[in-house]
N, CA, C, O and CB atoms as a CASP TS submission, in Angstrom:
PFRMAT TS
TARGET T0000
AUTHOR 0000-0000-0000
METHOD Language model
MODEL 1
PARENT N/A
ATOM      1  N   MET     1     117.788 176.388  67.155  1.00  0.00           N
ATOM      2  CA  MET     1     118.577 175.188  66.965  1.00  0.00           C
ATOM      3  C   MET     1     120.022 175.543  66.645  1.00  0.00           C
ATOM      4  O   MET     1     120.317 176.606  66.099  1.00  0.00           O
ATOM      5  CB  MET     1     117.980 174.326  65.856  1.00  0.00           C
ATOM      6  N   ALA     2     120.899 174.638  66.996  1.00  0.00           N
ATOM      7  CA  ALA     2     122.311 174.845  66.687  1.00  0.00           C
ATOM      8  C   ALA     2     122.558 174.585  65.209  1.00  0.00           C
ATOM      9  O   ALA     2     121.876 173.788  64.565  1.00  0.00           O
ATOM     10  CB  ALA     2     123.204 173.931  67.554  1.00  0.00           C
ATOM     11  N   GLU     3     123.540 175.275  64.709  1.00  0.00           N
ATOM     12  CA  GLU     3     123.902 175.069  63.305  1.00  0.00           C
ATOM     13  C   GLU     3     124.627 173.729  63.179  1.00  0.00           C
ATOM     14  O   GLU     3     125.538 173.431  63.952  1.00  0.00           O
ATOM     15  CB  GLU     3     124.798 176.244  62.771  1.00  0.00           C
ATOM     16  N   TYR     4     124.218 172.936  62.211  1.00  0.00           N
ATOM     17  CA  TYR     4     124.858 171.638  61.973  1.00  0.00           C
ATOM     18  C   TYR     4     125.457 171.644  60.585  1.00  0.00           C
ATOM     19  O   TYR     4     124.799 171.994  59.605  1.00  0.00           O
ATOM     20  CB  TYR     4     123.846 170.463  62.132  1.00  0.00           C
ATOM     21  N   LYS     5     126.717 171.251  60.517  1.00  0.00           N
ATOM     22  CA  LYS     5     127.401 171.178  59.236  1.00  0.00           C
ATOM     23  C   LYS     5     127.650 169.715  58.927  1.00  0.00           C
ATOM     24  O   LYS     5     128.341 169.028  59.678  1.00  0.00           O
ATOM     25  CB  LYS     5     128.735 171.990  59.248  1.00  0.00           C
ATOM     26  N   HIS     6     127.093 169.235  57.830  1.00  0.00           N
ATOM     27  CA  HIS     6     127.207 167.825  57.456  1.00  0.00           C
ATOM     28  C   HIS     6     128.679 167.426  57.302  1.00  0.00           C
ATOM     29  O   HIS     6     129.455 168.102  56.628  1.00  0.00           O
ATOM     30  CB  HIS     6     126.438 167.551  56.143  1.00  0.00           C
ATOM     31  N   GLY     7     129.042 166.307  57.948  1.00  0.00           N
ATOM     32  CA  GLY     7     130.403 165.800  57.849  1.00  0.00           C
ATOM     33  C   GLY     7     131.375 166.394  58.850  1.00  0.00           C
ATOM     34  O   GLY     7     132.580 166.175  58.730  1.00  0.00           O
ATOM     35  N   SER     8     130.892 167.138  59.833  1.00  0.00           N
ATOM     36  CA  SER     8     131.803 167.775  60.771  1.00  0.00           C
ATOM     37  C   SER     8     131.934 167.008  62.085  1.00  0.00           C
ATOM     38  O   SER     8     132.721 167.407  62.944  1.00  0.00           O
ATOM     39  CB  SER     8     131.344 169.178  61.049  1.00  0.00           C
ATOM     40  N   MET     9     131.194 165.932  62.263  1.00  0.00           N
ATOM     41  CA  MET     9     131.237 165.182  63.516  1.00  0.00           C
ATOM     42  C   MET     9     132.490 164.302  63.573  1.00  0.00           C
ATOM     43  O   MET     9     132.876 163.707  62.567  1.00  0.00           O
ATOM     44  CB  MET     9     129.966 164.319  63.670  1.00  0.00           C
ATOM     45  N   ASP    10     133.117 164.220  64.737  1.00  0.00           N
ATOM     46  CA  ASP    10     134.297 163.374  64.936  1.00  0.00           C
ATOM     47  C   ASP    10     133.826 161.952  65.208  1.00  0.00           C
ATOM     48  O   ASP    10     133.160 161.701  66.213  1.00  0.00           O
ATOM     49  CB  ASP    10     135.191 163.904  66.111  1.00  0.00           C
ATOM     50  N   THR    11     134.159 161.035  64.335  1.00  0.00           N
ATOM     51  CA  THR    11     133.672 159.662  64.465  1.00  0.00           C
ATOM     52  C   THR    11     134.790 158.665  64.769  1.00  0.00           C
ATOM     53  O   THR    11     134.627 157.472  64.517  1.00  0.00           O
ATOM     54  CB  THR    11     132.957 159.251  63.198  1.00  0.00           C
ATOM     55  N   THR    12     135.915 159.127  65.301  1.00  0.00           N
ATOM     56  CA  THR    12     137.035 158.216  65.522  1.00  0.00           C
ATOM     57  C   THR    12     136.706 157.145  66.557  1.00  0.00           C
ATOM     58  O   THR    12     137.107 155.993  66.391  1.00  0.00           O
ATOM     59  CB  THR    12     138.260 158.995  65.962  1.00  0.00           C
ATOM     60  N   GLU    13     135.989 157.498  67.616  1.00  0.00           N
ATOM     61  CA  GLU    13     135.642 156.498  68.639  1.00  0.00           C
ATOM     62  C   GLU    13     134.687 155.453  68.084  1.00  0.00           C
ATOM     63  O   GLU    13     134.832 154.267  68.380  1.00  0.00           O
ATOM     64  CB  GLU    13     135.017 157.175  69.865  1.00  0.00           C
ATOM     65  N   GLN    14     133.716 155.873  67.286  1.00  0.00           N
ATOM     66  CA  GLN    14     132.786 154.922  66.687  1.00  0.00           C
ATOM     67  C   GLN    14     133.528 153.980  65.736  1.00  0.00           C
ATOM     68  O   GLN    14     133.228 152.787  65.686  1.00  0.00           O
ATOM     69  CB  GLN    14     131.659 155.666  65.939  1.00  0.00           C
ATOM     70  N   GLU    15     134.489 154.509  64.987  1.00  0.00           N
ATOM     71  CA  GLU    15     135.254 153.677  64.061  1.00  0.00           C
ATOM     72  C   GLU    15     136.117 152.677  64.810  1.00  0.00           C
ATOM     73  O   GLU    15     136.228 151.526  64.387  1.00  0.00           O
ATOM     74  CB  GLU    15     136.126 154.544  63.158  1.00  0.00           C
ATOM     75  N   LYS    16     136.730 153.090  65.915  1.00  0.00           N
ATOM     76  CA  LYS    16     137.534 152.169  66.728  1.00  0.00           C
ATOM     77  C   LYS    16     136.670 151.054  67.295  1.00  0.00           C
ATOM     78  O   LYS    16     137.064 149.888  67.285  1.00  0.00           O
ATOM     79  CB  LYS    16     138.235 152.925  67.869  1.00  0.00           C
ATOM     80  N   THR    17     135.484 151.416  67.793  1.00  0.00           N
ATOM     81  CA  THR    17     134.575 150.423  68.358  1.00  0.00           C
ATOM     82  C   THR    17     134.123 149.432  67.291  1.00  0.00           C
ATOM     83  O   THR    17     134.101 148.225  67.529  1.00  0.00           O
ATOM     84  CB  THR    17     133.360 151.107  68.991  1.00  0.00           C
ATOM     85  N   PHE    18     133.764 149.945  66.117  1.00  0.00           N
ATOM     86  CA  PHE    18     133.319 149.076  65.028  1.00  0.00           C
ATOM     87  C   PHE    18     134.439 148.146  64.582  1.00  0.00           C
ATOM     88  O   PHE    18     134.202 146.957  64.367  1.00  0.00           O
ATOM     89  CB  PHE    18     132.824 149.911  63.844  1.00  0.00           C
ATOM     90  N   ASN    19     135.666 148.670  64.437  1.00  0.00           N
ATOM     91  CA  ASN    19     136.791 147.829  64.037  1.00  0.00           C
ATOM     92  C   ASN    19     137.082 146.753  65.074  1.00  0.00           C
ATOM     93  O   ASN    19     137.413 145.624  64.714  1.00  0.00           O
ATOM     94  CB  ASN    19     138.032 148.680  63.813  1.00  0.00           C
ATOM     95  N   GLY    20     136.962 147.089  66.359  1.00  0.00           N
ATOM     96  CA  GLY    20     137.141 146.092  67.411  1.00  0.00           C
ATOM     97  C   GLY    20     136.079 145.017  67.362  1.00  0.00           C
ATOM     98  O   GLY    20     136.367 143.839  67.575  1.00  0.00           O
ATOM     99  N   PHE    21     134.836 145.422  67.077  1.00  0.00           N
ATOM    100  CA  PHE    21     133.747 144.455  66.968  1.00  0.00           C
ATOM    101  C   PHE    21     133.975 143.507  65.800  1.00  0.00           C
ATOM    102  O   PHE    21     133.771 142.301  65.933  1.00  0.00           O
ATOM    103  CB  PHE    21     132.407 145.175  66.807  1.00  0.00           C
ATOM    104  N   ILE    22     134.393 144.036  64.670  1.00  0.00           N
ATOM    105  CA  ILE    22     134.647 143.195  63.502  1.00  0.00           C
ATOM    106  C   ILE    22     135.801 142.235  63.769  1.00  0.00           C
ATOM    107  O   ILE    22     135.734 141.063  63.397  1.00  0.00           O
ATOM    108  CB  ILE    22     134.950 144.062  62.272  1.00  0.00           C
ATOM    109  N   LYS    23     136.860 142.728  64.412  1.00  0.00           N
ATOM    110  CA  LYS    23     138.008 141.878  64.719  1.00  0.00           C
ATOM    111  C   LYS    23     137.610 140.754  65.679  1.00  0.00           C
ATOM    112  O   LYS    23     138.011 139.606  65.489  1.00  0.00           O
ATOM    113  CB  LYS    23     139.149 142.716  65.322  1.00  0.00           C
ATOM    114  N   ALA    24     136.826 141.080  66.706  1.00  0.00           N
ATOM    115  CA  ALA    24     136.372 140.063  67.651  1.00  0.00           C
ATOM    116  C   ALA    24     135.468 139.047  66.959  1.00  0.00           C
ATOM    117  O   ALA    24     135.548 137.852  67.247  1.00  0.00           O
ATOM    118  CB  ALA    24     135.633 140.715  68.828  1.00  0.00           C
ATOM    119  N   SER    25     134.617 139.506  66.055  1.00  0.00           N
ATOM    120  CA  SER    25     133.732 138.599  65.324  1.00  0.00           C
ATOM    121  C   SER    25     134.526 137.633  64.456  1.00  0.00           C
ATOM    122  O   SER    25     134.185 136.454  64.360  1.00  0.00           O
ATOM    123  CB  SER    25     132.754 139.392  64.460  1.00  0.00           C
ATOM    124  N   ILE    26     135.580 138.129  63.826  1.00  0.00           N
ATOM    125  CA  ILE    26     136.420 137.264  62.992  1.00  0.00           C
ATOM    126  C   ILE    26     137.124 136.223  63.855  1.00  0.00           C
ATOM    127  O   ILE    26     137.207 135.058  63.468  1.00  0.00           O
ATOM    128  CB  ILE    26     137.456 138.099  62.207  1.00  0.00           C
ATOM    129  N   TYR    27     137.629 136.626  65.014  1.00  0.00           N
ATOM    130  CA  TYR    27     138.288 135.675  65.910  1.00  0.00           C
ATOM    131  C   TYR    27     137.323 134.593  66.390  1.00  0.00           C
ATOM    132  O   TYR    27     137.675 133.414  66.427  1.00  0.00           O
ATOM    133  CB  TYR    27     138.886 136.409  67.110  1.00  0.00           C
ATOM    134  N   VAL    28     136.125 134.989  66.751  1.00  0.00           N
ATOM    135  CA  VAL    28     135.129 134.016  67.222  1.00  0.00           C
ATOM    136  C   VAL    28     134.748 133.062  66.102  1.00  0.00           C
ATOM    137  O   VAL    28     134.629 131.859  66.333  1.00  0.00           O
ATOM    138  CB  VAL    28     133.874 134.734  67.757  1.00  0.00           C
ATOM    139  N   ALA    29     134.555 133.577  64.898  1.00  0.00           N
ATOM    140  CA  ALA    29     134.198 132.719  63.767  1.00  0.00           C
ATOM    141  C   ALA    29     135.332 131.745  63.447  1.00  0.00           C
ATOM    142  O   ALA    29     135.076 130.567  63.195  1.00  0.00           O
ATOM    143  CB  ALA    29     133.863 133.573  62.527  1.00  0.00           C
ATOM    144  N   ALA    30     136.568 132.213  63.453  1.00  0.00           N
ATOM    145  CA  ALA    30     137.714 131.340  63.170  1.00  0.00           C
ATOM    146  C   ALA    30     137.850 130.266  64.245  1.00  0.00           C
ATOM    147  O   ALA    30     138.129 129.108  63.934  1.00  0.00           O
ATOM    148  CB  ALA    30     139.015 132.165  63.076  1.00  0.00           C
ATOM    149  N   PHE    31     137.658 130.637  65.491  1.00  0.00           N
ATOM    150  CA  PHE    31     137.737 129.667  66.583  1.00  0.00           C
ATOM    151  C   PHE    31     136.634 128.618  66.454  1.00  0.00           C
ATOM    152  O   PHE    31     136.877 127.432  66.673  1.00  0.00           O
ATOM    153  CB  PHE    31     137.640 130.379  67.945  1.00  0.00           C
ATOM    154  N   SER    32     135.437 129.046  66.105  1.00  0.00           N
ATOM    155  CA  SER    32     134.318 128.114  65.945  1.00  0.00           C
ATOM    156  C   SER    32     134.577 127.138  64.799  1.00  0.00           C
ATOM    157  O   SER    32     134.322 125.941  64.933  1.00  0.00           O
ATOM    158  CB  SER    32     133.011 128.883  65.697  1.00  0.00           C
ATOM    159  N   ILE    33     135.077 127.642  63.685  1.00  0.00           N
ATOM    160  CA  ILE    33     135.381 126.772  62.550  1.00  0.00           C
ATOM    161  C   ILE    33     136.493 125.797  62.907  1.00  0.00           C
ATOM    162  O   ILE    33     136.432 124.623  62.544  1.00  0.00           O
ATOM    163  CB  ILE    33     135.778 127.602  61.321  1.00  0.00           C
ATOM    164  N   ALA    34     137.511 126.281  63.618  1.00  0.00           N
ATOM    165  CA  ALA    34     138.604 125.400  64.036  1.00  0.00           C
ATOM    166  C   ALA    34     138.096 124.313  64.978  1.00  0.00           C
ATOM    167  O   ALA    34     138.528 123.165  64.884  1.00  0.00           O
ATOM    168  CB  ALA    34     139.718 126.211  64.718  1.00  0.00           C
ATOM    169  N   CYS    35     137.197 124.655  65.872  1.00  0.00           N
ATOM    170  CA  CYS    35     136.617 123.649  66.779  1.00  0.00           C
ATOM    171  C   CYS    35     135.826 122.605  66.005  1.00  0.00           C
ATOM    172  O   CYS    35     135.927 121.412  66.292  1.00  0.00           O
ATOM    173  CB  CYS    35     135.710 124.322  67.824  1.00  0.00           C
ATOM    174  N   LEU    36     135.038 123.042  65.028  1.00  0.00           N
ATOM    175  CA  LEU    36     134.258 122.094  64.234  1.00  0.00           C
ATOM    176  C   LEU    36     135.156 121.167  63.431  1.00  0.00           C
ATOM    177  O   LEU    36     134.883 119.971  63.335  1.00  0.00           O
ATOM    178  CB  LEU    36     133.315 122.838  63.299  1.00  0.00           C
ATOM    179  N   ILE    37     136.227 121.708  62.852  1.00  0.00           N
ATOM    180  CA  ILE    37     137.171 120.865  62.102  1.00  0.00           C
ATOM    181  C   ILE    37     137.857 119.881  63.039  1.00  0.00           C
ATOM    182  O   ILE    37     138.006 118.708  62.698  1.00  0.00           O
ATOM    183  CB  ILE    37     138.225 121.732  61.373  1.00  0.00           C
ATOM    184  N   PHE    38     138.274 120.339  64.205  1.00  0.00           N
ATOM    185  CA  PHE    38     138.922 119.462  65.177  1.00  0.00           C
ATOM    186  C   PHE    38     137.977 118.345  65.617  1.00  0.00           C
ATOM    187  O   PHE    38     138.372 117.181  65.689  1.00  0.00           O
ATOM    188  CB  PHE    38     139.393 120.269  66.395  1.00  0.00           C
ATOM    189  N   MET    39     136.731 118.705  65.910  1.00  0.00           N
ATOM    190  CA  MET    39     135.765 117.683  66.328  1.00  0.00           C
ATOM    191  C   MET    39     135.507 116.684  65.197  1.00  0.00           C
ATOM    192  O   MET    39     135.336 115.491  65.451  1.00  0.00           O
ATOM    193  CB  MET    39     134.439 118.342  66.769  1.00  0.00           C
ATOM    194  N   GLY    40     135.478 117.161  63.965  1.00  0.00           N
ATOM    195  CA  GLY    40     135.269 116.266  62.833  1.00  0.00           C
ATOM    196  C   GLY    40     136.429 115.309  62.632  1.00  0.00           C
ATOM    197  O   GLY    40     136.221 114.149  62.275  1.00  0.00           O
ATOM    198  N   LEU    41     137.640 115.775  62.855  1.00  0.00           N
ATOM    199  CA  LEU    41     138.802 114.914  62.685  1.00  0.00           C
ATOM    200  C   LEU    41     138.944 113.902  63.819  1.00  0.00           C
ATOM    201  O   LEU    41     139.327 112.756  63.583  1.00  0.00           O
ATOM    202  CB  LEU    41     140.054 115.754  62.589  1.00  0.00           C
ATOM    203  N   VAL    42     138.642 114.313  65.029  1.00  0.00           N
ATOM    204  CA  VAL    42     138.814 113.432  66.187  1.00  0.00           C
ATOM    205  C   VAL    42     137.707 112.384  66.237  1.00  0.00           C
ATOM    206  O   VAL    42     137.949 111.252  66.655  1.00  0.00           O
ATOM    207  CB  VAL    42     138.829 114.250  67.491  1.00  0.00           C
ATOM    208  N   ASN    43     136.522 112.740  65.826  1.00  0.00           N
ATOM    209  CA  ASN    43     135.375 111.852  65.972  1.00  0.00           C
ATOM    210  C   ASN    43     135.238 110.867  64.824  1.00  0.00           C
ATOM    211  O   ASN    43     134.367 109.998  64.881  1.00  0.00           O
ATOM    212  CB  ASN    43     134.119 112.661  66.089  1.00  0.00           C
ATOM    213  N   SER    44     136.045 110.959  63.799  1.00  0.00           N
ATOM    214  CA  SER    44     135.856 110.081  62.645  1.00  0.00           C
ATOM    215  C   SER    44     136.596 108.779  62.728  1.00  0.00           C
ATOM    216  O   SER    44     136.511 107.961  61.813  1.00  0.00           O
ATOM    217  CB  SER    44     136.266 110.776  61.423  1.00  0.00           C
TER
END
């Protein structure tokens, strides 16, 4: 087996992907909340 040293793996791509996912999730949640507020104001 190859020697493995804990903490030596490069995780920059995984971190970029995760940060992009979180940012997209926040945008989708904000858009959904804004749509619900807009629908509540227009329909009342």
